[in-house]
mmCIF file with all atom_site columns, C-alpha atoms and ligand atoms in Angstrom:
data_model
loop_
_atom_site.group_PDB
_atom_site.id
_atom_site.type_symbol
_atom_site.label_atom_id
_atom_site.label_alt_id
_atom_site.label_comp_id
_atom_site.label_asym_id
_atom_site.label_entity_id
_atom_site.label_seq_id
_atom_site.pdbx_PDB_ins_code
_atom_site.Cartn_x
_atom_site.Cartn_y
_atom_site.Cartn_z
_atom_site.occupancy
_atom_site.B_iso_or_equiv
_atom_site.pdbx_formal_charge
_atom_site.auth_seq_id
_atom_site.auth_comp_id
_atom_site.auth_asym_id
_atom_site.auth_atom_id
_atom_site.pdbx_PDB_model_num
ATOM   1   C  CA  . UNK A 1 1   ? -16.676 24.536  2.310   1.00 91.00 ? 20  UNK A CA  1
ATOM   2   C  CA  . UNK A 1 2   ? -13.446 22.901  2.962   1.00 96.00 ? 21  UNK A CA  1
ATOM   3   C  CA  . UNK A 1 3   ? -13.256 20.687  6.015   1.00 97.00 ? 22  UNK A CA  1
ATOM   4   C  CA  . UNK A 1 4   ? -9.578  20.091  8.306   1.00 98.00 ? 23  UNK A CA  1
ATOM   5   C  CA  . UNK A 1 5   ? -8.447  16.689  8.353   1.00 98.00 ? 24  UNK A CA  1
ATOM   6   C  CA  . UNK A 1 6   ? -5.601  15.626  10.820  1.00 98.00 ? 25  UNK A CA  1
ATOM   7   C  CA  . UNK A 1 7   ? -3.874  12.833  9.533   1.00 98.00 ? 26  UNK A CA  1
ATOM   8   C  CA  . UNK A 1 8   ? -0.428  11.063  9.859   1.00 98.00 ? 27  UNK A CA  1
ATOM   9   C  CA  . UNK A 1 9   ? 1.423   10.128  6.927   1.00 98.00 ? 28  UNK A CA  1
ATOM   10  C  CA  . UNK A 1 10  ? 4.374   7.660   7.191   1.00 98.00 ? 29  UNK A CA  1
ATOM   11  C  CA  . UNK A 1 11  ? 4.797   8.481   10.936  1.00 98.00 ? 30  UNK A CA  1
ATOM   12  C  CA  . UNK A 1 12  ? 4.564   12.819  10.265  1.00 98.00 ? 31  UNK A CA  1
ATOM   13  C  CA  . UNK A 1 13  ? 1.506   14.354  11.520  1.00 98.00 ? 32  UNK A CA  1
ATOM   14  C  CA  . UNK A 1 14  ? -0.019  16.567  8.413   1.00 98.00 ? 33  UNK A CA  1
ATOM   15  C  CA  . UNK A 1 15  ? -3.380  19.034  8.848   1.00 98.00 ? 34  UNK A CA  1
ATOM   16  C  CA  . UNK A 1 16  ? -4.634  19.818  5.799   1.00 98.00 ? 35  UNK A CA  1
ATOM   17  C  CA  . UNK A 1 17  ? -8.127  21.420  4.521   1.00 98.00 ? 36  UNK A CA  1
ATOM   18  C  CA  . UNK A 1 18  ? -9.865  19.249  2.228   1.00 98.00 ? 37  UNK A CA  1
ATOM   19  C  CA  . UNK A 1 19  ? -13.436 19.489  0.226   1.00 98.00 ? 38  UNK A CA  1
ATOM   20  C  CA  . UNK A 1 20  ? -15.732 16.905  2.124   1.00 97.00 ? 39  UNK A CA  1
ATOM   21  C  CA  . UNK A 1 21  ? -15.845 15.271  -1.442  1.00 97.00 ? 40  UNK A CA  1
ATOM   22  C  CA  . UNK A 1 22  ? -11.968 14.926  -2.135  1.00 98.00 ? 41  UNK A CA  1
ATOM   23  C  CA  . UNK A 1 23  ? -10.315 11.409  -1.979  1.00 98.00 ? 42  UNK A CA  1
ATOM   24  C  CA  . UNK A 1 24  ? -7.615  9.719   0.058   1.00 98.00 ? 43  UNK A CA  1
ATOM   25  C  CA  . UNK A 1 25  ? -5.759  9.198   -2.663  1.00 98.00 ? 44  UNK A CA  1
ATOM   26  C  CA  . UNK A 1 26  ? -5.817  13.302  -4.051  1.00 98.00 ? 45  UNK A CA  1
ATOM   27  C  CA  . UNK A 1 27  ? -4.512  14.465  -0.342  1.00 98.00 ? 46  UNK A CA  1
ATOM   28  C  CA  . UNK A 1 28  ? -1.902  12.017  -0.611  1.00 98.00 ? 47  UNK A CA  1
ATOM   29  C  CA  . UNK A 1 29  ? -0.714  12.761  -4.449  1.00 98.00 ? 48  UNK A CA  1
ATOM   30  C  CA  . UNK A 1 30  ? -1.860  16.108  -4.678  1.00 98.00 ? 49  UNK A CA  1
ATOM   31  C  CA  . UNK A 1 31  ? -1.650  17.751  -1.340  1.00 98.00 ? 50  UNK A CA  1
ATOM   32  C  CA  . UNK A 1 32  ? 1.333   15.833  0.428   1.00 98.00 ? 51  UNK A CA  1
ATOM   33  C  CA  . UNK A 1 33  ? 3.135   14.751  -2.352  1.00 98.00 ? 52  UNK A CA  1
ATOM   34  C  CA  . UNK A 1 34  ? 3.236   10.817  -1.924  1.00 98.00 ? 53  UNK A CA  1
ATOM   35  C  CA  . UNK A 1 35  ? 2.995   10.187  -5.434  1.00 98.00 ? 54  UNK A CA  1
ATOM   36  C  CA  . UNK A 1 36  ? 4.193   6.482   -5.155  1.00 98.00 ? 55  UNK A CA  1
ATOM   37  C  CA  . UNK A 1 37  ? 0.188   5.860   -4.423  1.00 98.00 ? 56  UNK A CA  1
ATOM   38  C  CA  . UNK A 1 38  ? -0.635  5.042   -8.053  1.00 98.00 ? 57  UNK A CA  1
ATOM   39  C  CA  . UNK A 1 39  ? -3.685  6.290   -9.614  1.00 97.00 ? 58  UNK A CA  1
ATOM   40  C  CA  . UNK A 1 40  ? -5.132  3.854   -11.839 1.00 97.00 ? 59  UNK A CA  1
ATOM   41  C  CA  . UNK A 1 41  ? -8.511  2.943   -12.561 1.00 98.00 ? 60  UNK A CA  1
ATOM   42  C  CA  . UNK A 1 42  ? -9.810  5.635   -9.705  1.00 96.00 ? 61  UNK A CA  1
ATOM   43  C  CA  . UNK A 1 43  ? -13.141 3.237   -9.391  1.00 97.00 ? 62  UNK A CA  1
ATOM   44  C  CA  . UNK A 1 44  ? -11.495 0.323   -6.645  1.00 97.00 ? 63  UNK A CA  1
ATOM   45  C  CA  . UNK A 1 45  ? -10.779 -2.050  -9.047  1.00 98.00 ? 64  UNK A CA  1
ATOM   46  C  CA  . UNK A 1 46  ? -7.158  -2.041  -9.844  1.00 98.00 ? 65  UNK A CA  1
ATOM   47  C  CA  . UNK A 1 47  ? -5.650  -1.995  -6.550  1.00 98.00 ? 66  UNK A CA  1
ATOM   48  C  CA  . UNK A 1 48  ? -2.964  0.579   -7.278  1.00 98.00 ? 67  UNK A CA  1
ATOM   49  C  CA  . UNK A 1 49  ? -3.432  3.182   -4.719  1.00 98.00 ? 68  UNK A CA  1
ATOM   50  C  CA  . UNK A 1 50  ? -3.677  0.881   -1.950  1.00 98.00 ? 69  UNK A CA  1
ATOM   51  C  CA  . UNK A 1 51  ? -2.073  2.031   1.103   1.00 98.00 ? 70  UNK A CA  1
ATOM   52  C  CA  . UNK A 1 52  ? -2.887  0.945   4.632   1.00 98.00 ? 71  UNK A CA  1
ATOM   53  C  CA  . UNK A 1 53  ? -4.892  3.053   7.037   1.00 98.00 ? 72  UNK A CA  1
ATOM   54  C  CA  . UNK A 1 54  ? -4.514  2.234   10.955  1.00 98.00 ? 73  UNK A CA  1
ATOM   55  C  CA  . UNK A 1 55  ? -2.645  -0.966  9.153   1.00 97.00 ? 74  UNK A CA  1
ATOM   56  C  CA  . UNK A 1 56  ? -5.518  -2.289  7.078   1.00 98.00 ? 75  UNK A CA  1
ATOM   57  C  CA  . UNK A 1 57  ? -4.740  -2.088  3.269   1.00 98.00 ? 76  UNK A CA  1
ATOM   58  C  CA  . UNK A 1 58  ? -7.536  0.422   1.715   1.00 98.00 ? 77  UNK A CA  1
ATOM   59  C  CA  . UNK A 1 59  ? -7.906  1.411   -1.793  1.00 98.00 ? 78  UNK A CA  1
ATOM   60  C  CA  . UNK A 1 60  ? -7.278  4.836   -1.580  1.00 98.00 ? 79  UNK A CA  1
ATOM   61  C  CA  . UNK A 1 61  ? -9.191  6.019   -4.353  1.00 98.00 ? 80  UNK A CA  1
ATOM   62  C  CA  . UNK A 1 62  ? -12.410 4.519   -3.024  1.00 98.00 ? 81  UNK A CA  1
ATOM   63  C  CA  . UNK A 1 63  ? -12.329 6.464   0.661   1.00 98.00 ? 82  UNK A CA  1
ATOM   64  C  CA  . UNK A 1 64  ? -13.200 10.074  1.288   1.00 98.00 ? 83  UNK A CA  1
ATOM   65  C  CA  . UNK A 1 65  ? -9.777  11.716  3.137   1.00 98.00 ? 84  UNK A CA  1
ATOM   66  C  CA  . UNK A 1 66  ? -11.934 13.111  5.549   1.00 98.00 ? 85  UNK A CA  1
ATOM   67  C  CA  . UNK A 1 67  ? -12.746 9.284   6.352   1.00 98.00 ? 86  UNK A CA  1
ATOM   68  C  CA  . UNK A 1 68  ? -8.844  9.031   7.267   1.00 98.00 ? 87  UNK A CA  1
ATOM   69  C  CA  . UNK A 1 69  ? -8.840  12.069  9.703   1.00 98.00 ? 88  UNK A CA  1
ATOM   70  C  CA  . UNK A 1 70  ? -7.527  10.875  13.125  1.00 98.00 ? 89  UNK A CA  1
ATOM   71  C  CA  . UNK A 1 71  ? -5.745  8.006   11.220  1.00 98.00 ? 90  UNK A CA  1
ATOM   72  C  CA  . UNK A 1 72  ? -2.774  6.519   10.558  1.00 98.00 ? 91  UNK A CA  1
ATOM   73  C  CA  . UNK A 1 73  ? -1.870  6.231   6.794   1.00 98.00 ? 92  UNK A CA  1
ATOM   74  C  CA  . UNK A 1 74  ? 0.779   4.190   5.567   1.00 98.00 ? 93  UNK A CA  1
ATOM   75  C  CA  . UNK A 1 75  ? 2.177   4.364   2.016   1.00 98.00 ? 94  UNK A CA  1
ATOM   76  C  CA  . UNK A 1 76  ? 4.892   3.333   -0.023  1.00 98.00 ? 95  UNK A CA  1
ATOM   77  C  CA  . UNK A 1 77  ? 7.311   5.783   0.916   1.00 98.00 ? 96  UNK A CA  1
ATOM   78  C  CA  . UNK A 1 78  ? 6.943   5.075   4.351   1.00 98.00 ? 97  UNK A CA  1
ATOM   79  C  CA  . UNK A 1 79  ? 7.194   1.307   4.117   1.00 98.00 ? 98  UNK A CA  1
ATOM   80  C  CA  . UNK A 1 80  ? 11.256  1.018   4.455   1.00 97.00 ? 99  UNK A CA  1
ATOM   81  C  CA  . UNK A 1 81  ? 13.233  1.485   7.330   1.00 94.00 ? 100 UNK A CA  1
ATOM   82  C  CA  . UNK A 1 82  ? 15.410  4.500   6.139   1.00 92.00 ? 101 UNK A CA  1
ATOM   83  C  CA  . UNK A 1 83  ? 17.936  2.799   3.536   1.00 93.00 ? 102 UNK A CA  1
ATOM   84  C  CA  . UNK A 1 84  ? 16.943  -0.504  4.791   1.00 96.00 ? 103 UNK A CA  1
ATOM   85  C  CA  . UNK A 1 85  ? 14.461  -2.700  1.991   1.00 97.00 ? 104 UNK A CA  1
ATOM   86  C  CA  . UNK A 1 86  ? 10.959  -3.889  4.320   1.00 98.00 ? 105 UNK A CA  1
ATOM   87  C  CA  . UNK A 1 87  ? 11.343  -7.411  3.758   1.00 98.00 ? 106 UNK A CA  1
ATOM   88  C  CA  . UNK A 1 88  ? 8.738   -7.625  1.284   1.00 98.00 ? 107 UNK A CA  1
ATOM   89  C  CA  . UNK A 1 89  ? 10.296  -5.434  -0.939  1.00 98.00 ? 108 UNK A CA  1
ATOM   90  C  CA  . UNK A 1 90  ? 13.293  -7.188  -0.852  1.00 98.00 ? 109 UNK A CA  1
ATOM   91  C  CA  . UNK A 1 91  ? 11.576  -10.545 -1.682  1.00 98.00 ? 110 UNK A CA  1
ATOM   92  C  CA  . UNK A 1 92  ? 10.090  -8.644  -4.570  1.00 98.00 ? 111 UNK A CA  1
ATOM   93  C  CA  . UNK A 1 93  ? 13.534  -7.587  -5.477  1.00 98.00 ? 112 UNK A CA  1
ATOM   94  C  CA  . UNK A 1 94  ? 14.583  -11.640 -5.534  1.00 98.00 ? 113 UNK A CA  1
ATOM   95  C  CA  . UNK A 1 95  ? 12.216  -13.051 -7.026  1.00 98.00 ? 114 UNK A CA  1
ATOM   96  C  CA  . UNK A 1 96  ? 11.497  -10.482 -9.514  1.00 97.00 ? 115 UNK A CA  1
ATOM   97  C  CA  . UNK A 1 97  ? 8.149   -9.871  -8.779  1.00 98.00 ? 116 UNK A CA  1
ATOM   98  C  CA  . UNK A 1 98  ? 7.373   -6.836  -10.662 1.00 97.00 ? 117 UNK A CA  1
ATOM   99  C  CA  . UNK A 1 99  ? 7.903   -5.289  -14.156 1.00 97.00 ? 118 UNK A CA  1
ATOM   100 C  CA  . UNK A 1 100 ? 6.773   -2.135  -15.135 1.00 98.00 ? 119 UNK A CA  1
ATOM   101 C  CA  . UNK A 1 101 ? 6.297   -1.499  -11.528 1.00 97.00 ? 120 UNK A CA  1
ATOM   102 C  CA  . UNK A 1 102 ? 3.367   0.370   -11.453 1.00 98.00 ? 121 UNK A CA  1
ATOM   103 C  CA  . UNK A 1 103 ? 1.160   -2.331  -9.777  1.00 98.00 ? 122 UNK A CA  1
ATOM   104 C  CA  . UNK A 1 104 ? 3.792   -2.616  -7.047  1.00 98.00 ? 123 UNK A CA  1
ATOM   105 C  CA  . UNK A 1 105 ? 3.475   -0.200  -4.583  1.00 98.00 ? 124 UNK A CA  1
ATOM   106 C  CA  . UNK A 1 106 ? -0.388  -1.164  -3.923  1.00 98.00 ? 125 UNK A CA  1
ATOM   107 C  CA  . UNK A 1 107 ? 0.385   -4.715  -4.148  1.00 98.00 ? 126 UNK A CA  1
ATOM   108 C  CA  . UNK A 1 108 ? 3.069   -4.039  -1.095  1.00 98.00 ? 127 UNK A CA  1
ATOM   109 C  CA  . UNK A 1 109 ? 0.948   -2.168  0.405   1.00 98.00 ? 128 UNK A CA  1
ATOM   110 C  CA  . UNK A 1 110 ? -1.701  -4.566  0.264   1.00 98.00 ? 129 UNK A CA  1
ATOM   111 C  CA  . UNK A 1 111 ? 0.383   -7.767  1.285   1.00 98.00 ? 130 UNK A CA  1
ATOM   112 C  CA  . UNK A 1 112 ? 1.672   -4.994  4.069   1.00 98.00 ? 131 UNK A CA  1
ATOM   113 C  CA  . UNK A 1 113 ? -1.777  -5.291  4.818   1.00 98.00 ? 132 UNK A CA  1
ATOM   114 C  CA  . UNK A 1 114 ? -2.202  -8.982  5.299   1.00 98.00 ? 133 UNK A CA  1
ATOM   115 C  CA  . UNK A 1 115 ? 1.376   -9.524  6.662   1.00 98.00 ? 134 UNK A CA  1
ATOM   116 C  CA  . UNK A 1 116 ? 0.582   -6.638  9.710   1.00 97.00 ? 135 UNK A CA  1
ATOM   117 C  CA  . UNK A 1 117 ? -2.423  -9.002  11.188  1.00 96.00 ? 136 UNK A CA  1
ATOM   118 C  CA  . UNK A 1 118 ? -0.861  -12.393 10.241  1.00 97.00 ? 137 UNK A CA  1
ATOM   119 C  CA  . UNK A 1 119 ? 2.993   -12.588 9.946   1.00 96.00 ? 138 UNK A CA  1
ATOM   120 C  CA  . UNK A 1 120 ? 3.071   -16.280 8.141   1.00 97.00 ? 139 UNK A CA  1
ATOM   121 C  CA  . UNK A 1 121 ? -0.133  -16.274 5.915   1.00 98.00 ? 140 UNK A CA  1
ATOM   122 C  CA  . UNK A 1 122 ? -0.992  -19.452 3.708   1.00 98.00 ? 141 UNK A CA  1
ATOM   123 C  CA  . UNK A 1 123 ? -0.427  -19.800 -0.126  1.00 98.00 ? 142 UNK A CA  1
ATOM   124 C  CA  . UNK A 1 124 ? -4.698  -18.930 -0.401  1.00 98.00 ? 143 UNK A CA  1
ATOM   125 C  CA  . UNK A 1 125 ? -4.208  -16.326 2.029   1.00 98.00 ? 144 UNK A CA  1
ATOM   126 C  CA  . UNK A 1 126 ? -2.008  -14.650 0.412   1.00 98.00 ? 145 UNK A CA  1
ATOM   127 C  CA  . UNK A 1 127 ? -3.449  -14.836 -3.217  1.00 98.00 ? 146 UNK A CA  1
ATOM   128 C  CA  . UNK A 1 128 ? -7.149  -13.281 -1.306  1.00 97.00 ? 147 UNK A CA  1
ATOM   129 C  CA  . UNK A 1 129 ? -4.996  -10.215 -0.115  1.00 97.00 ? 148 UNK A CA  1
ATOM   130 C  CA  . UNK A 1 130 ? -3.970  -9.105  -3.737  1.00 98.00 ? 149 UNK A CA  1
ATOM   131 C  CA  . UNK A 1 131 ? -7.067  -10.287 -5.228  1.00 97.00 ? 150 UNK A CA  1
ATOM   132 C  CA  . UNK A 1 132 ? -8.174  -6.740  -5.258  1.00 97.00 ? 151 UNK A CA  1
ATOM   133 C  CA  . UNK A 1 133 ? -4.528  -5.623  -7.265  1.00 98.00 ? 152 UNK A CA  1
ATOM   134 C  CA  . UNK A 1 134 ? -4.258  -6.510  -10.981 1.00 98.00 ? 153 UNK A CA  1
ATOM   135 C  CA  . UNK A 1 135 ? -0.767  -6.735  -12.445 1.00 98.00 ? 154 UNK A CA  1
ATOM   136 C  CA  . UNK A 1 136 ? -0.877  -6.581  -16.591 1.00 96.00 ? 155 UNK A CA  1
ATOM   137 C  CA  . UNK A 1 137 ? 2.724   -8.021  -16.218 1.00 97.00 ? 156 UNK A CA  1
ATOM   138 C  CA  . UNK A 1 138 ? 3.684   -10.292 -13.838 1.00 94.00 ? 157 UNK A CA  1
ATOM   139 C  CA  . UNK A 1 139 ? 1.259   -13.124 -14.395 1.00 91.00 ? 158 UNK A CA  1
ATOM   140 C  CA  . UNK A 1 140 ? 1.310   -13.156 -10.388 1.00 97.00 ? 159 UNK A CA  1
ATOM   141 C  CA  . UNK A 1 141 ? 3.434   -16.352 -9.992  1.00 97.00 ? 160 UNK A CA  1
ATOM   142 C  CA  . UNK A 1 142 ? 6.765   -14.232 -8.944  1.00 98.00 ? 161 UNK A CA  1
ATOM   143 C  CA  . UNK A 1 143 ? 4.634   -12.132 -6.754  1.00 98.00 ? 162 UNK A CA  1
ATOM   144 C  CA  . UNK A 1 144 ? 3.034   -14.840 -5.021  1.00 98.00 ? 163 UNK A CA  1
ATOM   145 C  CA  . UNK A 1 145 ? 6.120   -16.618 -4.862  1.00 98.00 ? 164 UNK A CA  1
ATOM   146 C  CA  . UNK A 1 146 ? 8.339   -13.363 -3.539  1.00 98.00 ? 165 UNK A CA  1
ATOM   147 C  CA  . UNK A 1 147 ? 5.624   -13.305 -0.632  1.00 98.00 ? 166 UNK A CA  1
ATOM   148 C  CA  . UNK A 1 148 ? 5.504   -17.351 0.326   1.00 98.00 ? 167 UNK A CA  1
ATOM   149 C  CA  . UNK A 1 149 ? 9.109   -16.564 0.977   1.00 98.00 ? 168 UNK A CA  1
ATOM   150 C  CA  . UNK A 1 150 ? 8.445   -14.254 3.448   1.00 98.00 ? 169 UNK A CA  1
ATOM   151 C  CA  . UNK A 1 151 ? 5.557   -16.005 5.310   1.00 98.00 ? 170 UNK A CA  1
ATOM   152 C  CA  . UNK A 1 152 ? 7.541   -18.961 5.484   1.00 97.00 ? 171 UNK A CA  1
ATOM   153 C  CA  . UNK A 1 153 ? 10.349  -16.370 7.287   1.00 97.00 ? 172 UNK A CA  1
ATOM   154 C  CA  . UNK A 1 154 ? 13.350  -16.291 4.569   1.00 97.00 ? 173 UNK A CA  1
ATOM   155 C  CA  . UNK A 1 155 ? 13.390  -12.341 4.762   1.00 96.00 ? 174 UNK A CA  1
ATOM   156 C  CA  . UNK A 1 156 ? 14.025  -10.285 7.994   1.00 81.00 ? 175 UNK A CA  1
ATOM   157 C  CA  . UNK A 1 157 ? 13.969  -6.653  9.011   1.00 77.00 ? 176 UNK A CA  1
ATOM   158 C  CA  . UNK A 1 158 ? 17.733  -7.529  9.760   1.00 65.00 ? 177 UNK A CA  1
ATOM   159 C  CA  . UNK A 1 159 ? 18.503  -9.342  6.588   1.00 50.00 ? 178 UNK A CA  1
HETATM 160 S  S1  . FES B 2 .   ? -6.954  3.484   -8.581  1.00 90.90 ? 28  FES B S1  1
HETATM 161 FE FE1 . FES B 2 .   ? -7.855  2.786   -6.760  1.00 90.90 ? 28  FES B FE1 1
HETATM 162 S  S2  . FES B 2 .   ? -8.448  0.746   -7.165  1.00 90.90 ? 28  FES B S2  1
HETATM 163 FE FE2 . FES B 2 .   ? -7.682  1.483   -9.082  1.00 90.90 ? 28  FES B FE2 1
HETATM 164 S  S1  . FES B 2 .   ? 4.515   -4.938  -12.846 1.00 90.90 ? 29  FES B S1  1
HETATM 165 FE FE1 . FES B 2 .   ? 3.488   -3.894  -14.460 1.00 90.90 ? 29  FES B FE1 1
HETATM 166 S  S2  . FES B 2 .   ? 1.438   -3.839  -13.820 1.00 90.90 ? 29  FES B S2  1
HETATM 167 FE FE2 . FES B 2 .   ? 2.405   -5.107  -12.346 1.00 90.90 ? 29  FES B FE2 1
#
């Protein structure tokens, strides 16, 4: 029997009806339409559908959505301001820290994650928060690299 779940997605408040068994991940894709949540290995190893939930990155594939219900759930989509790059999409942008791309919304979302409780992380810090994302292109020096730049403060909501 299919359960409500009250959620808020990106800042929009969404109630939805969910099976007790169905993942974050599925009400996001499936129900709201926030497909930039990658699916990937759908068993919390890849890191893909991270998103953050009351701004803690989560795998989403690895949470029930009725785990979310009362939450706040932030994903890709909702990660710029408007037109306006977050600044750690526009370090990714500099330092070309992605390629085929589809690692890059959960590793945002993850370093989201990490940036939300400490704003100027160390080098080891910031490898541990994408530890859980695996990137078959990148070889992770360009990502790790994209986001020293912003914990040592060279991007800006302004810039
Ligand atoms: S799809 Fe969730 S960790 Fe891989
Ligand atoms: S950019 Fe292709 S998997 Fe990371």
């Amino acid at each position: 029997m299919k359960k409500e779940l009250i959620l808020t997605v990106n800042g929009q408040p969404y109630e939805v009806y969910v099976n007790p068994k169905t993942l974050l991940v599925e009400v996001l894709r499936d129900v709201l339409g926030f497909t930039g949540t990658k699916r990937g290995c759908e068993t919390g190893s890849c890191g893909a559908c991270t998103v953050n939930l009351n701004g803690m990155a989560v795998k989403s594939c690895s949470i029930l959505a009725l785990q979310a219900d009362g939450c706040e759930v932030l994903t890709i989509e909702g990660l710029a301001n408007g037109a306006e790059l977050h600044p750690l999409q526009k370090a990714f942008l500099d330092h070309g820290a992605f390629q085929c791309g589809f690692c890059t919304a959960g590793m945002l979302m993850s370093a989201n994650g990490l940036f939300t409780e400490n704003p100027s992380p160390s080098v080891e810090e910031i490898k541990e928060s994408i530890d859980g994302n695996i990137c078959r292109c990148t070889g992770y020096n360009s990502i790790i690299r994209a986001l020293t730049a912003v914990a040592k403060g060279e991007y800006t909501e302004e810039q």
